[in-house]
Short mmCIF file of C-alpha atoms in Angstrom, two decimals:
data_model
loop_
_atom_site.label_atom_id
_atom_site.label_comp_id
_atom_site.label_asym_id
_atom_site.label_seq_id
_atom_site.Cartn_x
_atom_site.Cartn_y
_atom_site.Cartn_z
CA MET A 1 -34.66 -128.08 -81.29
CA THR A 2 -36.48 -124.94 -80.54
CA GLU A 3 -35.88 -121.32 -79.33
CA ARG A 4 -36.33 -120.53 -75.87
CA PRO A 5 -39.57 -118.93 -74.93
CA HIS A 6 -39.42 -115.26 -74.41
CA LEU A 7 -40.55 -113.19 -71.37
CA ALA A 8 -40.74 -109.48 -71.16
CA VAL A 9 -40.38 -108.20 -67.55
CA ILE A 10 -41.43 -104.68 -67.06
CA GLY A 11 -39.58 -103.12 -64.14
CA ALA A 12 -36.04 -103.72 -62.73
CA GLY A 13 -36.77 -103.14 -58.97
CA PRO A 14 -36.55 -106.08 -56.47
CA ALA A 15 -39.57 -108.12 -58.15
CA GLY A 16 -38.55 -107.68 -61.54
CA LEU A 17 -34.95 -108.64 -60.87
CA ALA A 18 -35.92 -111.73 -58.90
CA ALA A 19 -38.42 -112.90 -61.53
CA THR A 20 -35.75 -112.19 -64.32
CA LEU A 21 -33.11 -114.39 -62.59
CA ALA A 22 -35.58 -117.17 -61.80
CA ALA A 23 -36.89 -117.33 -65.19
CA ALA A 24 -33.42 -117.13 -66.99
CA ARG A 25 -32.00 -119.86 -64.65
CA HIS A 26 -34.84 -122.41 -65.88
CA GLY A 27 -34.99 -122.09 -69.70
CA VAL A 28 -36.50 -118.69 -70.30
CA ARG A 29 -34.88 -115.85 -72.17
CA VAL A 30 -35.89 -112.58 -70.58
CA THR A 31 -35.92 -108.95 -71.74
CA LEU A 32 -35.80 -106.83 -68.68
CA ILE A 33 -37.32 -103.29 -69.55
CA ASP A 34 -36.94 -100.34 -67.26
CA SER A 35 -37.36 -96.60 -67.42
CA ALA A 36 -34.29 -95.99 -65.25
CA PRO A 37 -30.72 -95.91 -66.52
CA GLU A 38 -29.64 -98.56 -64.09
CA ALA A 39 -31.37 -101.62 -62.58
CA GLY A 40 -32.47 -101.56 -58.87
CA GLY A 41 -35.79 -99.59 -58.81
CA GLN A 42 -36.57 -96.98 -56.15
CA PHE A 43 -35.42 -99.33 -53.30
CA TYR A 44 -32.02 -99.99 -54.89
CA ARG A 45 -31.71 -96.75 -56.53
CA GLN A 46 -27.89 -95.92 -57.11
CA PRO A 47 -25.94 -92.55 -57.56
CA ALA A 48 -24.65 -91.88 -61.05
CA ALA A 49 -21.18 -93.27 -61.65
CA GLY A 50 -19.93 -89.77 -62.48
CA LEU A 51 -20.83 -88.49 -58.90
CA GLY A 52 -17.90 -90.69 -57.63
CA ALA A 53 -19.90 -91.84 -54.52
CA ARG A 54 -17.08 -93.81 -52.27
CA ARG A 55 -19.52 -95.71 -50.03
CA PRO A 56 -23.07 -95.90 -51.89
CA GLU A 57 -23.83 -98.78 -49.60
CA ALA A 58 -24.09 -96.27 -46.75
CA LEU A 59 -27.37 -95.04 -48.40
CA HIS A 60 -28.93 -98.50 -48.26
CA HIS A 61 -29.81 -101.64 -46.04
CA GLN A 62 -29.88 -104.88 -47.53
CA TRP A 63 -27.05 -103.92 -49.62
CA ARG A 64 -25.75 -107.68 -49.95
CA VAL A 65 -28.96 -108.56 -51.32
CA TRP A 66 -28.62 -105.91 -53.94
CA GLU A 67 -25.07 -107.13 -54.86
CA ARG A 68 -26.27 -110.73 -55.32
CA LEU A 69 -29.12 -109.57 -57.69
CA ARG A 70 -26.66 -107.15 -59.58
CA ASP A 71 -24.01 -109.94 -60.07
CA GLY A 72 -26.80 -112.35 -61.18
CA LEU A 73 -28.15 -110.04 -63.60
CA ASP A 74 -24.57 -109.36 -65.08
CA ARG A 75 -23.81 -113.25 -65.34
CA HIS A 76 -27.17 -113.85 -67.37
CA ILE A 77 -26.58 -110.78 -69.63
CA THR A 78 -22.99 -112.16 -70.39
CA ALA A 79 -24.37 -115.54 -70.91
CA GLY A 80 -27.12 -114.29 -73.47
CA HIS A 81 -30.05 -115.40 -71.34
CA VAL A 82 -31.13 -111.71 -70.49
CA ALA A 83 -31.20 -108.43 -72.47
CA HIS A 84 -31.60 -105.19 -70.25
CA PHE A 85 -33.30 -102.33 -71.98
CA ARG A 86 -32.73 -99.14 -70.08
CA ASP A 87 -34.38 -95.88 -70.45
CA HIS A 88 -37.51 -97.62 -71.73
CA HIS A 89 -40.73 -95.97 -70.74
CA VAL A 90 -43.49 -98.39 -71.33
CA TRP A 91 -46.81 -96.77 -72.25
CA PHE A 92 -48.94 -99.84 -73.40
CA VAL A 93 -48.77 -103.57 -73.56
CA GLU A 94 -50.66 -105.13 -76.53
CA ARG A 95 -52.22 -108.68 -76.72
CA ARG A 96 -51.76 -110.32 -79.95
CA PRO A 97 -52.64 -113.84 -81.32
CA GLU A 98 -49.09 -114.66 -81.26
CA GLY A 99 -48.03 -113.18 -78.00
CA PHE A 100 -47.53 -109.76 -76.53
CA THR A 101 -46.02 -106.35 -77.83
CA VAL A 102 -44.59 -103.79 -75.19
CA HIS A 103 -44.61 -100.35 -76.52
CA ALA A 104 -42.05 -98.05 -74.98
CA LEU A 105 -40.72 -94.49 -75.40
CA LEU A 106 -36.92 -94.06 -75.52
CA GLY A 107 -34.66 -91.94 -73.50
CA PRO A 108 -35.38 -88.97 -71.14
CA GLU A 109 -37.20 -87.05 -74.02
CA GLN A 110 -39.62 -90.10 -74.51
CA GLU A 111 -40.50 -89.36 -78.08
CA ARG A 112 -38.80 -92.10 -80.03
CA PRO A 113 -40.84 -95.37 -79.98
CA ALA A 114 -39.60 -98.89 -79.55
CA GLU A 115 -41.45 -102.36 -79.35
CA VAL A 116 -40.57 -105.61 -77.57
CA ARG A 117 -42.33 -108.79 -78.63
CA ALA A 118 -42.69 -111.62 -76.20
CA ASP A 119 -44.56 -114.80 -75.36
CA ALA A 120 -45.47 -113.52 -71.81
CA VAL A 121 -45.43 -110.40 -69.82
CA LEU A 122 -44.47 -109.92 -66.12
CA LEU A 123 -45.59 -106.87 -64.60
CA ALA A 124 -43.14 -105.49 -61.86
CA THR A 125 -44.13 -101.86 -62.17
CA GLY A 126 -43.90 -100.89 -58.47
CA GLY A 127 -45.83 -98.27 -56.62
CA TYR A 128 -45.95 -94.68 -56.21
CA GLU A 129 -46.54 -92.21 -53.13
CA LYS A 130 -49.71 -90.97 -51.82
CA VAL A 131 -49.64 -87.45 -50.63
CA LEU A 132 -52.80 -85.76 -48.72
CA PRO A 133 -53.01 -82.07 -49.33
CA PHE A 134 -52.94 -79.46 -46.71
CA PRO A 135 -52.63 -75.56 -47.07
CA GLY A 136 -49.27 -74.66 -48.40
CA TRP A 137 -48.27 -77.93 -49.88
CA THR A 138 -47.54 -76.55 -53.38
CA LEU A 139 -44.87 -74.21 -51.83
CA PRO A 140 -41.37 -75.03 -53.28
CA GLY A 141 -39.44 -76.82 -50.54
CA VAL A 142 -42.44 -79.24 -49.82
CA VAL A 143 -41.46 -82.54 -51.47
CA THR A 144 -42.66 -86.17 -51.03
CA ALA A 145 -40.74 -88.42 -48.63
CA GLY A 146 -39.76 -90.80 -51.31
CA GLY A 147 -38.73 -87.65 -53.47
CA ALA A 148 -36.24 -86.56 -50.75
CA GLN A 149 -34.93 -90.04 -50.49
CA ALA A 150 -34.49 -90.40 -54.29
CA MET A 151 -32.60 -87.18 -54.28
CA LEU A 152 -30.23 -88.44 -51.80
CA LYS A 153 -29.73 -92.05 -53.15
CA GLY A 154 -29.58 -90.97 -56.76
CA GLY A 155 -27.96 -87.64 -56.87
CA LEU A 156 -26.35 -87.43 -53.42
CA VAL A 157 -28.35 -84.18 -52.86
CA LEU A 158 -30.03 -82.99 -49.68
CA ALA A 159 -33.39 -81.50 -50.27
CA GLY A 160 -32.76 -78.79 -47.84
CA ARG A 161 -30.59 -78.03 -44.69
CA THR A 162 -33.37 -78.21 -42.28
CA ALA A 163 -35.98 -80.75 -42.82
CA VAL A 164 -39.29 -81.83 -41.19
CA VAL A 165 -40.40 -85.39 -42.24
CA ALA A 166 -44.09 -85.90 -41.82
CA GLY A 167 -47.25 -87.98 -42.64
CA THR A 168 -47.51 -91.65 -41.87
CA GLY A 169 -45.95 -94.96 -42.82
CA PRO A 170 -42.74 -96.84 -42.32
CA LEU A 171 -41.07 -94.92 -45.30
CA LEU A 172 -40.78 -91.95 -42.91
CA LEU A 173 -38.24 -93.77 -40.84
CA PRO A 174 -35.48 -94.55 -43.33
CA VAL A 175 -36.11 -90.91 -44.90
CA ALA A 176 -35.47 -89.17 -41.50
CA THR A 177 -32.33 -91.21 -40.64
CA GLY A 178 -31.12 -90.82 -44.27
CA LEU A 179 -31.33 -87.09 -44.19
CA ALA A 180 -30.01 -86.92 -40.78
CA ALA A 181 -27.02 -89.05 -41.42
CA ALA A 182 -26.15 -86.96 -44.56
CA GLY A 183 -25.82 -83.85 -42.59
CA ALA A 184 -29.20 -82.40 -42.59
CA HIS A 185 -30.76 -81.16 -39.32
CA VAL A 186 -34.17 -82.88 -39.08
CA ALA A 187 -36.02 -80.80 -36.76
CA ALA A 188 -38.87 -83.23 -36.35
CA LEU A 189 -40.39 -86.50 -37.30
CA VAL A 190 -44.25 -86.01 -37.38
CA GLU A 191 -46.09 -89.22 -37.51
CA SER A 192 -49.95 -89.49 -37.44
CA ALA A 193 -50.28 -93.14 -36.45
CA ARG A 194 -51.12 -93.72 -32.81
CA PRO A 195 -48.93 -95.97 -30.81
CA ARG A 196 -52.11 -97.84 -29.38
CA ALA A 197 -52.64 -98.95 -33.10
CA PHE A 198 -49.64 -101.01 -33.11
CA VAL A 199 -50.17 -102.40 -29.58
CA ARG A 200 -53.55 -103.79 -30.98
CA ARG A 201 -51.66 -105.60 -33.92
CA SER A 202 -48.92 -106.88 -31.52
CA ARG A 203 -49.36 -110.64 -32.45
CA ALA A 204 -49.15 -110.08 -36.37
CA LEU A 205 -46.04 -107.69 -35.89
CA ALA A 206 -44.36 -109.92 -33.37
CA ALA A 207 -44.33 -112.71 -35.94
CA GLN A 208 -41.68 -110.68 -37.94
CA PRO A 209 -38.91 -110.15 -35.23
CA ALA A 210 -36.39 -109.00 -38.12
CA LYS A 211 -38.69 -106.34 -39.15
CA LEU A 212 -39.20 -105.13 -35.59
CA ALA A 213 -35.50 -105.09 -35.04
CA GLU A 214 -35.08 -103.08 -38.21
CA GLY A 215 -37.66 -100.48 -36.66
CA ALA A 216 -35.68 -100.35 -33.45
CA GLN A 217 -32.64 -99.71 -35.42
CA TYR A 218 -34.29 -96.67 -37.14
CA ALA A 219 -35.35 -95.41 -33.57
CA ALA A 220 -31.75 -95.72 -32.37
CA ARG A 221 -30.52 -93.74 -35.14
CA LEU A 222 -33.19 -91.03 -34.55
CA LEU A 223 -32.01 -90.75 -30.86
CA ARG A 224 -28.47 -90.61 -31.99
CA HIS A 225 -29.21 -87.81 -34.38
CA ARG A 226 -31.53 -86.06 -31.74
CA VAL A 227 -34.36 -86.07 -34.06
CA ARG A 228 -37.60 -85.02 -32.26
CA THR A 229 -40.43 -87.44 -32.70
CA LEU A 230 -44.10 -86.29 -32.55
CA VAL A 231 -46.42 -89.27 -32.58
CA HIS A 232 -50.12 -88.89 -33.28
CA HIS A 233 -49.60 -85.34 -34.83
CA THR A 234 -50.05 -84.02 -38.33
CA VAL A 235 -48.96 -81.15 -40.41
CA VAL A 236 -51.70 -78.40 -40.45
CA GLN A 237 -50.04 -75.78 -42.67
CA ALA A 238 -46.81 -75.08 -44.59
CA HIS A 239 -45.88 -71.27 -44.31
CA GLY A 240 -43.68 -69.37 -46.86
CA ASP A 241 -43.91 -66.51 -49.58
CA ASP A 242 -41.69 -67.75 -52.58
CA ARG A 243 -40.52 -71.00 -50.69
CA LEU A 244 -41.19 -72.94 -47.59
CA GLN A 245 -40.09 -71.20 -44.36
CA ALA A 246 -42.05 -73.18 -41.55
CA VAL A 247 -44.72 -75.64 -40.81
CA THR A 248 -47.37 -75.59 -38.27
CA VAL A 249 -48.07 -79.24 -36.66
CA ALA A 250 -50.68 -80.29 -34.26
CA ALA A 251 -51.80 -83.25 -32.03
CA LEU A 252 -54.60 -85.36 -32.91
CA ASP A 253 -57.35 -86.58 -30.64
CA ALA A 254 -58.69 -90.10 -30.33
CA GLU A 255 -61.07 -89.50 -33.44
CA GLY A 256 -58.45 -88.14 -35.80
CA ARG A 257 -59.29 -84.38 -35.48
CA VAL A 258 -56.82 -81.69 -34.57
CA ARG A 259 -56.86 -81.09 -30.87
CA PRO A 260 -57.42 -77.26 -29.79
CA GLY A 261 -54.42 -75.68 -28.38
CA THR A 262 -51.72 -77.89 -29.60
CA ARG A 263 -50.66 -76.18 -32.73
CA ARG A 264 -46.75 -75.32 -32.90
CA ARG A 265 -44.78 -73.90 -35.45
CA ILE A 266 -41.48 -75.50 -36.76
CA ALA A 267 -38.88 -73.56 -38.84
CA CYS A 268 -37.56 -75.51 -41.80
CA ASP A 269 -36.80 -75.19 -45.48
CA THR A 270 -37.86 -78.58 -46.53
CA LEU A 271 -40.75 -80.75 -45.79
CA ALA A 272 -40.66 -84.29 -46.81
CA VAL A 273 -44.36 -85.65 -46.75
CA GLY A 274 -45.88 -88.94 -47.44
CA HIS A 275 -48.85 -90.98 -46.54
CA GLY A 276 -48.14 -94.32 -47.83
CA MET A 277 -47.92 -96.11 -51.02
CA LEU A 278 -50.28 -97.09 -54.05
CA PRO A 279 -49.68 -99.83 -56.61
CA HIS A 280 -49.00 -98.87 -60.15
CA THR A 281 -51.67 -100.62 -62.10
CA ASP A 282 -51.91 -98.73 -65.46
CA LEU A 283 -50.54 -101.32 -67.68
CA ALA A 284 -52.27 -104.08 -65.82
CA HIS A 285 -55.76 -102.09 -66.51
CA GLY A 286 -54.64 -101.70 -70.19
CA LEU A 287 -54.36 -105.37 -70.42
CA GLY A 288 -57.53 -105.92 -68.83
CA CYS A 289 -56.31 -107.54 -65.40
CA ARG A 290 -58.65 -107.77 -62.55
CA THR A 291 -57.77 -105.57 -59.49
CA ASN A 292 -58.78 -105.79 -55.91
CA GLY A 293 -59.39 -102.18 -55.05
CA VAL A 294 -56.15 -100.62 -55.88
CA ALA A 295 -53.91 -103.80 -56.61
CA VAL A 296 -53.45 -106.20 -59.30
CA HIS A 297 -55.27 -109.39 -58.41
CA VAL A 298 -52.95 -112.59 -58.70
CA ASP A 299 -53.21 -116.37 -57.75
CA HIS A 300 -50.83 -118.40 -55.76
CA GLU A 301 -48.36 -118.54 -58.81
CA GLN A 302 -48.61 -114.59 -59.34
CA ARG A 303 -50.70 -115.16 -62.33
CA THR A 304 -53.19 -112.39 -63.28
CA ASP A 305 -56.52 -113.46 -64.89
CA VAL A 306 -55.13 -112.59 -68.28
CA PRO A 307 -53.53 -115.54 -69.83
CA GLY A 308 -49.92 -114.91 -70.30
CA VAL A 309 -49.67 -112.12 -67.86
CA TRP A 310 -48.05 -112.34 -64.30
CA ALA A 311 -47.51 -109.63 -61.69
CA ALA A 312 -45.14 -109.34 -58.77
CA GLY A 313 -44.13 -106.62 -56.18
CA GLU A 314 -45.84 -103.54 -55.08
CA ALA A 315 -48.28 -103.70 -58.19
CA THR A 316 -50.00 -106.59 -56.18
CA GLY A 317 -49.95 -104.65 -52.94
CA ILE A 318 -47.67 -102.74 -51.01
CA GLY A 319 -45.24 -104.72 -48.84
CA GLY A 320 -41.59 -103.93 -49.20
CA ALA A 321 -38.59 -105.29 -50.78
CA ALA A 322 -38.42 -108.75 -49.26
CA LEU A 323 -42.05 -109.36 -50.17
CA SER A 324 -41.36 -108.19 -53.68
CA LEU A 325 -38.23 -110.51 -53.97
CA ALA A 326 -40.36 -113.56 -52.89
CA GLU A 327 -43.13 -112.71 -55.21
CA GLY A 328 -40.78 -112.06 -58.17
CA HIS A 329 -38.98 -115.56 -57.47
CA ILE A 330 -42.34 -117.32 -57.56
CA ALA A 331 -43.54 -115.48 -60.57
CA GLY A 332 -40.30 -116.29 -62.49
CA ARG A 333 -40.49 -119.94 -61.58
CA SER A 334 -44.06 -120.18 -62.54
CA VAL A 335 -43.48 -118.43 -66.00
CA ALA A 336 -40.54 -120.85 -66.66
CA ALA A 337 -42.59 -123.95 -65.94
CA ARG A 338 -45.56 -122.62 -68.09
CA LEU A 339 -43.66 -121.54 -70.90
CA THR A 340 -41.44 -124.59 -71.22
CA GLY A 341 -44.24 -126.82 -71.03
CA ALA A 342 -43.51 -128.39 -67.59
CA GLU A 343 -46.18 -128.69 -64.97
CA PRO A 344 -45.60 -126.05 -62.27
CA ASP A 345 -44.51 -127.58 -58.90
CA PRO A 346 -45.28 -125.34 -55.95
CA ARG A 347 -42.80 -127.31 -53.93
CA VAL A 348 -39.87 -125.64 -55.63
CA TRP A 349 -41.01 -122.25 -54.28
CA ALA A 350 -42.42 -123.28 -50.95
CA GLY A 351 -39.84 -121.23 -49.11
CA ALA A 352 -40.78 -118.19 -51.08
CA ALA A 353 -44.56 -118.80 -50.69
CA ARG A 354 -44.13 -119.22 -46.88
CA THR A 355 -42.27 -115.89 -46.87
CA ARG A 356 -44.86 -114.20 -49.03
CA ALA A 357 -47.72 -115.34 -46.82
CA ALA A 358 -45.94 -114.18 -43.70
CA LEU A 359 -45.00 -110.84 -44.94
CA ARG A 360 -48.60 -110.27 -46.44
CA ARG A 361 -50.01 -110.74 -42.91
CA PHE A 362 -47.35 -108.35 -41.51
CA PHE A 363 -47.99 -105.61 -43.83
CA ALA A 364 -51.84 -105.88 -43.64
CA ALA A 365 -51.30 -105.19 -39.94
CA ILE A 366 -48.74 -102.30 -40.87
CA ASP A 367 -51.14 -100.95 -43.30
CA ASP A 368 -54.07 -100.76 -40.71
CA ALA A 369 -51.70 -99.13 -38.25
CA TYR A 370 -50.39 -96.47 -40.69
CA ALA A 371 -53.86 -95.54 -41.76
CA PRO A 372 -54.06 -91.65 -42.14
CA PRO A 373 -56.30 -89.81 -39.68
CA ALA A 374 -59.89 -90.27 -40.06
CA HIS A 375 -60.70 -86.62 -40.46
CA TRP A 376 -57.80 -85.49 -42.64
CA THR A 377 -60.22 -83.84 -45.14
CA GLU A 378 -61.07 -81.14 -42.51
CA GLN A 379 -57.67 -79.64 -42.80
CA ILE A 380 -58.31 -78.98 -46.65
CA THR A 381 -59.61 -75.32 -46.93
CA ASP A 382 -61.65 -74.37 -49.67
CA ASP A 383 -58.79 -72.34 -51.20
CA THR A 384 -56.24 -75.36 -50.97
CA VAL A 385 -55.21 -76.37 -54.33
CA VAL A 386 -55.99 -80.20 -54.44
CA CYS A 387 -55.36 -81.00 -58.09
CA ARG A 388 -51.98 -79.22 -58.99
CA CYS A 389 -52.04 -79.96 -62.64
CA GLU A 390 -55.45 -78.25 -63.10
CA GLU A 391 -55.35 -76.08 -60.23
CA VAL A 392 -58.53 -77.24 -58.72
CA THR A 393 -59.20 -76.32 -55.02
CA GLY A 394 -60.93 -78.01 -52.32
CA GLY A 395 -63.95 -75.60 -52.53
CA ALA A 396 -64.60 -76.43 -56.12
CA ILE A 397 -64.72 -80.16 -55.32
CA ARG A 398 -67.10 -79.50 -52.53
CA GLN A 399 -69.27 -77.21 -54.45
CA ALA A 400 -69.43 -80.06 -57.22
CA MET A 401 -70.70 -82.48 -54.50
CA THR A 402 -73.07 -80.28 -52.65
CA GLU A 403 -74.29 -77.86 -55.50
CA LEU A 404 -73.85 -79.51 -58.75
CA GLY A 405 -74.99 -83.01 -57.88
CA ALA A 406 -71.83 -85.04 -58.14
CA GLY A 407 -72.13 -88.39 -56.56
CA ASP A 408 -68.86 -90.12 -57.42
CA VAL A 409 -65.28 -89.18 -58.29
CA ARG A 410 -65.90 -89.48 -62.15
CA THR A 411 -68.53 -86.92 -61.94
CA VAL A 412 -66.32 -84.64 -59.87
CA LYS A 413 -63.57 -84.96 -62.69
CA LEU A 414 -66.08 -84.17 -65.48
CA LEU A 415 -67.29 -81.03 -63.36
CA THR A 416 -64.11 -79.61 -62.13
CA ARG A 417 -61.32 -81.32 -64.37
CA ALA A 418 -59.67 -82.75 -61.07
CA GLY A 419 -57.53 -85.50 -62.43
CA MET A 420 -57.42 -84.46 -66.11
CA GLY A 421 -53.87 -83.06 -66.06
CA TRP A 422 -50.44 -84.43 -66.75
CA CYS A 423 -50.38 -86.92 -63.88
CA GLN A 424 -53.80 -88.15 -64.62
CA GLY A 425 -54.81 -88.21 -61.03
CA ARG A 426 -51.97 -89.98 -59.59
CA MET A 427 -51.36 -87.08 -57.04
CA CYS A 428 -54.67 -85.94 -56.33
CA GLY A 429 -56.75 -89.21 -56.64
CA SER A 430 -56.81 -90.04 -53.05
CA ALA A 431 -57.67 -86.35 -52.13
CA VAL A 432 -60.64 -86.13 -54.42
CA ALA A 433 -62.03 -89.50 -53.33
CA GLY A 434 -61.71 -88.45 -49.74
CA LEU A 435 -63.40 -85.18 -50.37
CA ALA A 436 -66.02 -86.88 -52.35
CA GLY A 437 -66.61 -89.43 -49.57
CA CYS A 438 -65.79 -92.24 -52.10
CA PRO A 439 -63.73 -95.42 -51.70
CA GLU A 440 -60.43 -95.18 -53.05
CA THR A 441 -60.05 -97.03 -56.39
CA THR A 442 -57.86 -97.05 -59.47
CA SER A 443 -58.95 -95.33 -62.59
CA PRO A 444 -58.44 -97.42 -65.65
CA ARG A 445 -56.36 -95.30 -68.23
CA PRO A 446 -55.78 -96.36 -71.98
CA PHE A 447 -51.93 -95.54 -71.69
CA ALA A 448 -49.69 -95.66 -68.67
CA ARG A 449 -47.97 -92.27 -69.57
CA PRO A 450 -48.41 -89.40 -71.86
CA VAL A 451 -47.78 -90.31 -75.45
CA PRO A 452 -46.83 -88.07 -78.38
CA LEU A 453 -49.41 -87.92 -81.16
CA GLY A 454 -46.64 -88.64 -83.79
CA VAL A 455 -45.93 -91.95 -81.90
CA LEU A 456 -49.58 -92.80 -82.14
CA ALA A 457 -49.85 -92.04 -85.73
CA ARG A 458 -46.81 -94.34 -86.47
CA ALA A 459 -48.16 -97.04 -84.24
CA GLY A 460 -46.97 -100.53 -85.67
CA GLU A 461 -43.81 -98.87 -87.19
CA ALA A 462 -41.66 -98.40 -83.98
CA GLU A 463 -38.11 -99.61 -83.77
CA ILE A 464 -37.74 -103.10 -82.51
CA PRO A 465 -34.60 -103.05 -80.22
CA LYS A 466 -31.62 -105.27 -81.10
CA THR A 467 -31.75 -107.63 -78.17
CA SER A 468 -28.59 -109.09 -76.94
CA VAL A 469 -30.30 -112.33 -76.54
CA PRO A 470 -29.36 -114.71 -79.30
CA ARG A 471 -31.51 -117.39 -80.98
CA GLN A 472 -30.95 -120.40 -78.72
CA THR A 473 -31.79 -124.05 -79.11
#
């Protein structure tokens, strides 16, 4: 009799939860590792219990799906099949001859190290927001669209009383309706995509009627809350002294440039802005996994090209919660088969595979339709801060390209320090690539987050958490 094989799942969002439940049901003990105090990820983010939210489901859709995931996780924890490690901030995954060691930092301070050792690893690390800069975007009161939503879901806090929601992408709809329902006055929803872009992709979009119905519901809520929607518009500038006081928006022409004479100023104390999402690939890069541009490459079982490493959810391409659930289920079943010595049978996840294929086609069309305006870099003035960490301006980046001979993003980084700060280019990488005229790619980093030197000096001496998963036969 042998011990159950051990899987470490990094990330407790939809993909990580689906993978954990699928693997645990089929003979694998799982350690679910997440940086948040509770499971759910960004999509199912919950308010702290101490806030006493009476109806947290009002801030979510697909609440029943979350309840099934949560209850399933609780059952497996009680049965001893799953251990859930909260407040564990993973900074590196190490390959060893006998398996993998997941290195993490504990708690909000992220100073005390911990290690989890496993036979296999599943990366469900999610994604992060892309924000393209414009004059005034560093003013207090300018937040990311997802940040405004996280404040509302997790803290029951409004980012401001009068808001403009702007940028491009499907995330803007739930953010605008959520803020309005919570009592904020949403002065405008400013979307840069053209309606014609959706007409051209109508066949792919029509293949997912549930998604179209969801979009129609959001449109109805915007009408109910009297939110003015400005399509094919963009934010040109944010105004204010010590904090945001207003924004200037303008219409775009067919080529994606600002149309002369269309600028208008809208008073607000909050601007929630976003231009889509990018996959988190830092841990995958550290393991040597291949990427397709900005996403982790996986096969039909959600396996990466590194033996023993699977990936699912937004890390393999942005596609929302339903796609993440399907990918997580496939990955969990594949891990269970591979680790228990069974031959994987794709028929057992055939339904999830069909869902995955259909949603991937749908979100490919969505991604094309919501592409940022072609000439967005023209709105970045020479004195606009692009890299906030190192305070590098658009002018400095242009000078590196035109006068100092930089021909790629890496050389711009060396010449200007853009991307060398605390966020390691996560906030400015897209903008630097756009100004440099280079394709957007992910930059390999040795670690997924800043690590104290003391932790590195004591590498190999980290605490191994006492798992609630007993030795089983």
